[in-house]
mmCIF file of C-alpha atoms in Angstrom:
data_model
loop_
_atom_site.group_PDB
_atom_site.id
_atom_site.type_symbol
_atom_site.label_atom_id
_atom_site.label_comp_id
_atom_site.label_asym_id
_atom_site.label_seq_id
_atom_site.Cartn_x
_atom_site.Cartn_y
_atom_site.Cartn_z
ATOM 1 C CA UNK B 8 -13.553 11.967 3.067
ATOM 2 C CA UNK B 9 -15.307 13.085 6.483
ATOM 3 C CA UNK B 10 -13.459 11.721 9.144
ATOM 4 C CA UNK B 11 -15.482 13.278 12.025
ATOM 5 C CA UNK B 12 -18.403 10.503 11.416
ATOM 6 C CA UNK B 13 -15.662 7.547 10.859
ATOM 7 C CA UNK B 14 -13.908 8.802 14.399
ATOM 8 C CA UNK B 15 -17.141 8.590 16.053
ATOM 9 C CA UNK B 16 -17.918 5.269 15.266
ATOM 10 C CA UNK B 17 -14.361 4.300 16.151
ATOM 11 C CA UNK B 18 -14.963 6.064 19.546
ATOM 12 C CA UNK B 19 -17.797 3.978 20.119
ATOM 13 C CA UNK B 20 -15.899 0.759 19.817
ATOM 14 C CA UNK B 21 -12.682 2.320 21.733
ATOM 15 C CA UNK B 22 -10.552 2.144 18.510
ATOM 16 C CA UNK B 23 -7.988 4.669 19.142
ATOM 17 C CA UNK B 24 -6.235 4.459 15.614
ATOM 18 C CA UNK B 25 -7.366 2.975 11.953
ATOM 19 C CA UNK B 26 -4.763 1.850 9.450
ATOM 20 C CA UNK B 27 -5.939 2.458 6.090
ATOM 21 C CA UNK B 28 -3.972 -0.246 3.941
ATOM 22 C CA UNK B 29 -5.532 0.789 0.729
ATOM 23 C CA UNK B 30 -3.642 4.111 0.643
ATOM 24 C CA UNK B 31 -2.665 4.165 -3.163
ATOM 25 C CA UNK B 32 0.325 6.335 -4.063
ATOM 26 C CA UNK B 33 1.320 9.511 -5.296
ATOM 27 C CA UNK B 34 -1.368 12.096 -4.960
ATOM 28 C CA UNK B 35 -3.886 10.065 -3.283
ATOM 29 C CA UNK B 36 -1.328 9.536 -0.425
ATOM 30 C CA UNK B 37 -0.735 12.914 -0.098
ATOM 31 C CA UNK B 38 -4.421 13.862 -0.178
ATOM 32 C CA UNK B 39 -5.198 11.350 2.505
ATOM 33 C CA UNK B 40 -2.251 12.284 4.799
ATOM 34 C CA UNK B 41 -3.478 15.995 4.517
ATOM 35 C CA UNK B 42 -6.955 15.456 5.204
ATOM 36 C CA UNK B 43 -5.806 13.427 8.365
ATOM 37 C CA UNK B 44 -3.379 16.034 9.594
ATOM 38 C CA UNK B 45 -5.748 18.793 9.082
ATOM 39 C CA UNK B 46 -8.834 16.975 10.644
ATOM 40 C CA UNK B 47 -7.927 14.158 12.862
ATOM 41 C CA UNK B 48 -4.253 13.855 13.594
ATOM 42 C CA UNK B 49 -3.012 10.817 15.103
ATOM 43 C CA UNK B 50 -6.163 8.857 14.467
ATOM 44 C CA UNK B 51 -5.169 7.238 11.457
ATOM 45 C CA UNK B 52 -2.234 5.441 9.676
ATOM 46 C CA UNK B 53 -1.997 4.901 5.932
ATOM 47 C CA UNK B 54 -0.084 2.428 3.870
ATOM 48 C CA UNK B 55 1.213 2.896 0.632
ATOM 49 C CA UNK B 56 0.333 0.235 -2.603
ATOM 50 C CA UNK B 57 2.620 -0.435 -5.596
ATOM 51 C CA UNK B 58 1.047 0.050 -9.030
ATOM 52 C CA UNK B 59 2.353 -3.157 -10.907
ATOM 53 C CA UNK B 60 1.319 -1.786 -14.163
ATOM 54 C CA UNK B 61 4.604 -1.881 -16.429
ATOM 55 C CA UNK B 62 6.446 -4.947 -14.811
ATOM 56 C CA UNK B 63 9.081 -5.745 -17.334
ATOM 57 C CA UNK B 64 9.772 -2.247 -18.568
ATOM 58 C CA UNK B 65 13.572 -1.086 -18.096
ATOM 59 C CA UNK B 66 13.666 0.854 -14.744
ATOM 60 C CA UNK B 67 10.495 -0.327 -13.610
ATOM 61 C CA UNK B 68 11.467 -1.787 -10.490
ATOM 62 C CA UNK B 69 13.549 1.438 -9.584
ATOM 63 C CA UNK B 70 10.869 3.757 -10.526
ATOM 64 C CA UNK B 71 8.423 1.944 -8.087
ATOM 65 C CA UNK B 72 10.959 2.023 -5.399
ATOM 66 C CA UNK B 73 11.404 5.779 -5.988
ATOM 67 C CA UNK B 74 7.639 6.343 -5.694
ATOM 68 C CA UNK B 75 7.555 4.333 -2.418
ATOM 69 C CA UNK B 76 10.185 6.644 -0.852
ATOM 70 C CA UNK B 77 8.109 9.446 -2.199
ATOM 71 C CA UNK B 78 4.852 8.049 -0.634
ATOM 72 C CA UNK B 79 6.671 7.581 2.901
ATOM 73 C CA UNK B 80 8.147 11.077 2.348
ATOM 74 C CA UNK B 81 4.577 12.349 2.255
ATOM 75 C CA UNK B 82 3.262 10.210 5.141
ATOM 76 C CA UNK B 83 2.734 6.709 4.252
ATOM 77 C CA UNK B 84 3.781 4.214 7.222
ATOM 78 C CA UNK B 85 4.334 1.056 5.451
ATOM 79 C CA UNK B 86 3.717 -0.812 1.945
ATOM 80 C CA UNK B 87 0.592 -3.157 1.659
ATOM 81 C CA UNK B 88 0.787 -5.633 -1.219
ATOM 82 C CA UNK B 89 -2.524 -7.313 -2.462
ATOM 83 C CA UNK B 90 -2.920 -10.826 -3.281
ATOM 84 C CA UNK B 91 -3.344 -9.764 -6.741
ATOM 85 C CA UNK B 92 0.746 -10.092 -6.762
ATOM 86 C CA UNK B 93 1.369 -13.902 -7.763
ATOM 87 C CA UNK B 94 -2.494 -14.169 -8.504
ATOM 88 C CA UNK B 95 -3.458 -11.949 -11.572
ATOM 89 C CA UNK B 96 -0.652 -9.309 -11.899
ATOM 90 C CA UNK B 97 1.127 -9.846 -15.333
ATOM 91 C CA UNK B 98 4.293 -8.355 -16.935
ATOM 92 C CA UNK B 99 4.350 -6.319 -19.959
ATOM 93 C CA UNK B 100 4.554 -9.840 -21.503
ATOM 94 C CA UNK B 101 1.412 -11.265 -20.272
ATOM 95 C CA UNK B 102 3.348 -13.470 -17.885
ATOM 96 C CA UNK B 103 1.961 -13.878 -14.157
ATOM 97 C CA UNK B 104 4.413 -12.058 -11.756
ATOM 98 C CA UNK B 105 5.262 -14.201 -8.729
ATOM 99 C CA UNK B 106 5.893 -12.591 -5.177
ATOM 100 C CA UNK B 107 9.479 -13.573 -5.316
ATOM 101 C CA UNK B 108 10.109 -11.923 -8.701
ATOM 102 C CA UNK B 109 13.346 -10.470 -9.037
ATOM 103 C CA UNK B 110 12.399 -7.482 -10.806
ATOM 104 C CA UNK B 111 10.624 -6.646 -7.392
ATOM 105 C CA UNK B 112 13.673 -6.747 -5.380
ATOM 106 C CA UNK B 113 14.037 -2.718 -5.468
ATOM 107 C CA UNK B 114 10.900 -2.182 -3.678
ATOM 108 C CA UNK B 115 11.873 -4.952 -0.878
ATOM 109 C CA UNK B 116 15.371 -2.997 -0.490
ATOM 110 C CA UNK B 117 13.698 0.274 -0.478
ATOM 111 C CA UNK B 118 11.162 -0.790 2.179
ATOM 112 C CA UNK B 119 14.050 -2.113 4.029
ATOM 113 C CA UNK B 120 16.232 0.981 3.794
ATOM 114 C CA UNK B 121 12.996 3.030 4.950
ATOM 115 C CA UNK B 122 12.438 0.433 7.858
ATOM 116 C CA UNK B 123 8.525 0.314 7.020
ATOM 117 C CA UNK B 124 6.424 -2.466 7.571
ATOM 118 C CA UNK B 125 5.458 -4.488 4.542
ATOM 119 C CA UNK B 126 2.168 -6.619 4.581
ATOM 120 C CA UNK B 127 1.855 -9.264 1.781
ATOM 121 C CA UNK B 128 -1.522 -11.000 1.137
ATOM 122 C CA UNK B 129 -0.644 -13.658 -0.946
ATOM 123 C CA UNK B 130 -3.500 -15.888 -1.928
ATOM 124 C CA UNK B 131 -6.955 -17.023 -0.698
ATOM 125 C CA UNK B 132 -7.548 -20.131 1.291
ATOM 126 C CA UNK B 133 -8.120 -23.433 -0.570
ATOM 127 C CA UNK B 134 -11.735 -23.460 0.898
ATOM 128 C CA UNK B 135 -12.372 -20.143 -0.843
ATOM 129 C CA UNK B 136 -12.033 -22.449 -4.210
#
């Protein structure tokens, strides 16, 4: 992504830093952070996202926590959880995964160990329905 055009628009609004809550994970985070560091260091913050595919498989939570740790090592500054968790995310048996599902505990524990912020969007207001 061309960050030059974006930072010009940010400057017009007197916006010093933009936070990208949709950083993804793995290679996507690495590419994004590399682009920022090479072109506009200090102007953008990137949050990682969890891939909930496979919830219920043996070791899924630990793998997700390890990926989060890797994402932070590669430049992610926090974790964003979308409203799909508790809304439409389902485990390998087709059962909806609630926000407080114990299988997610390794992720929350890792975020605490890493001392990163976690933003969770859990639902839409009643008026949206």
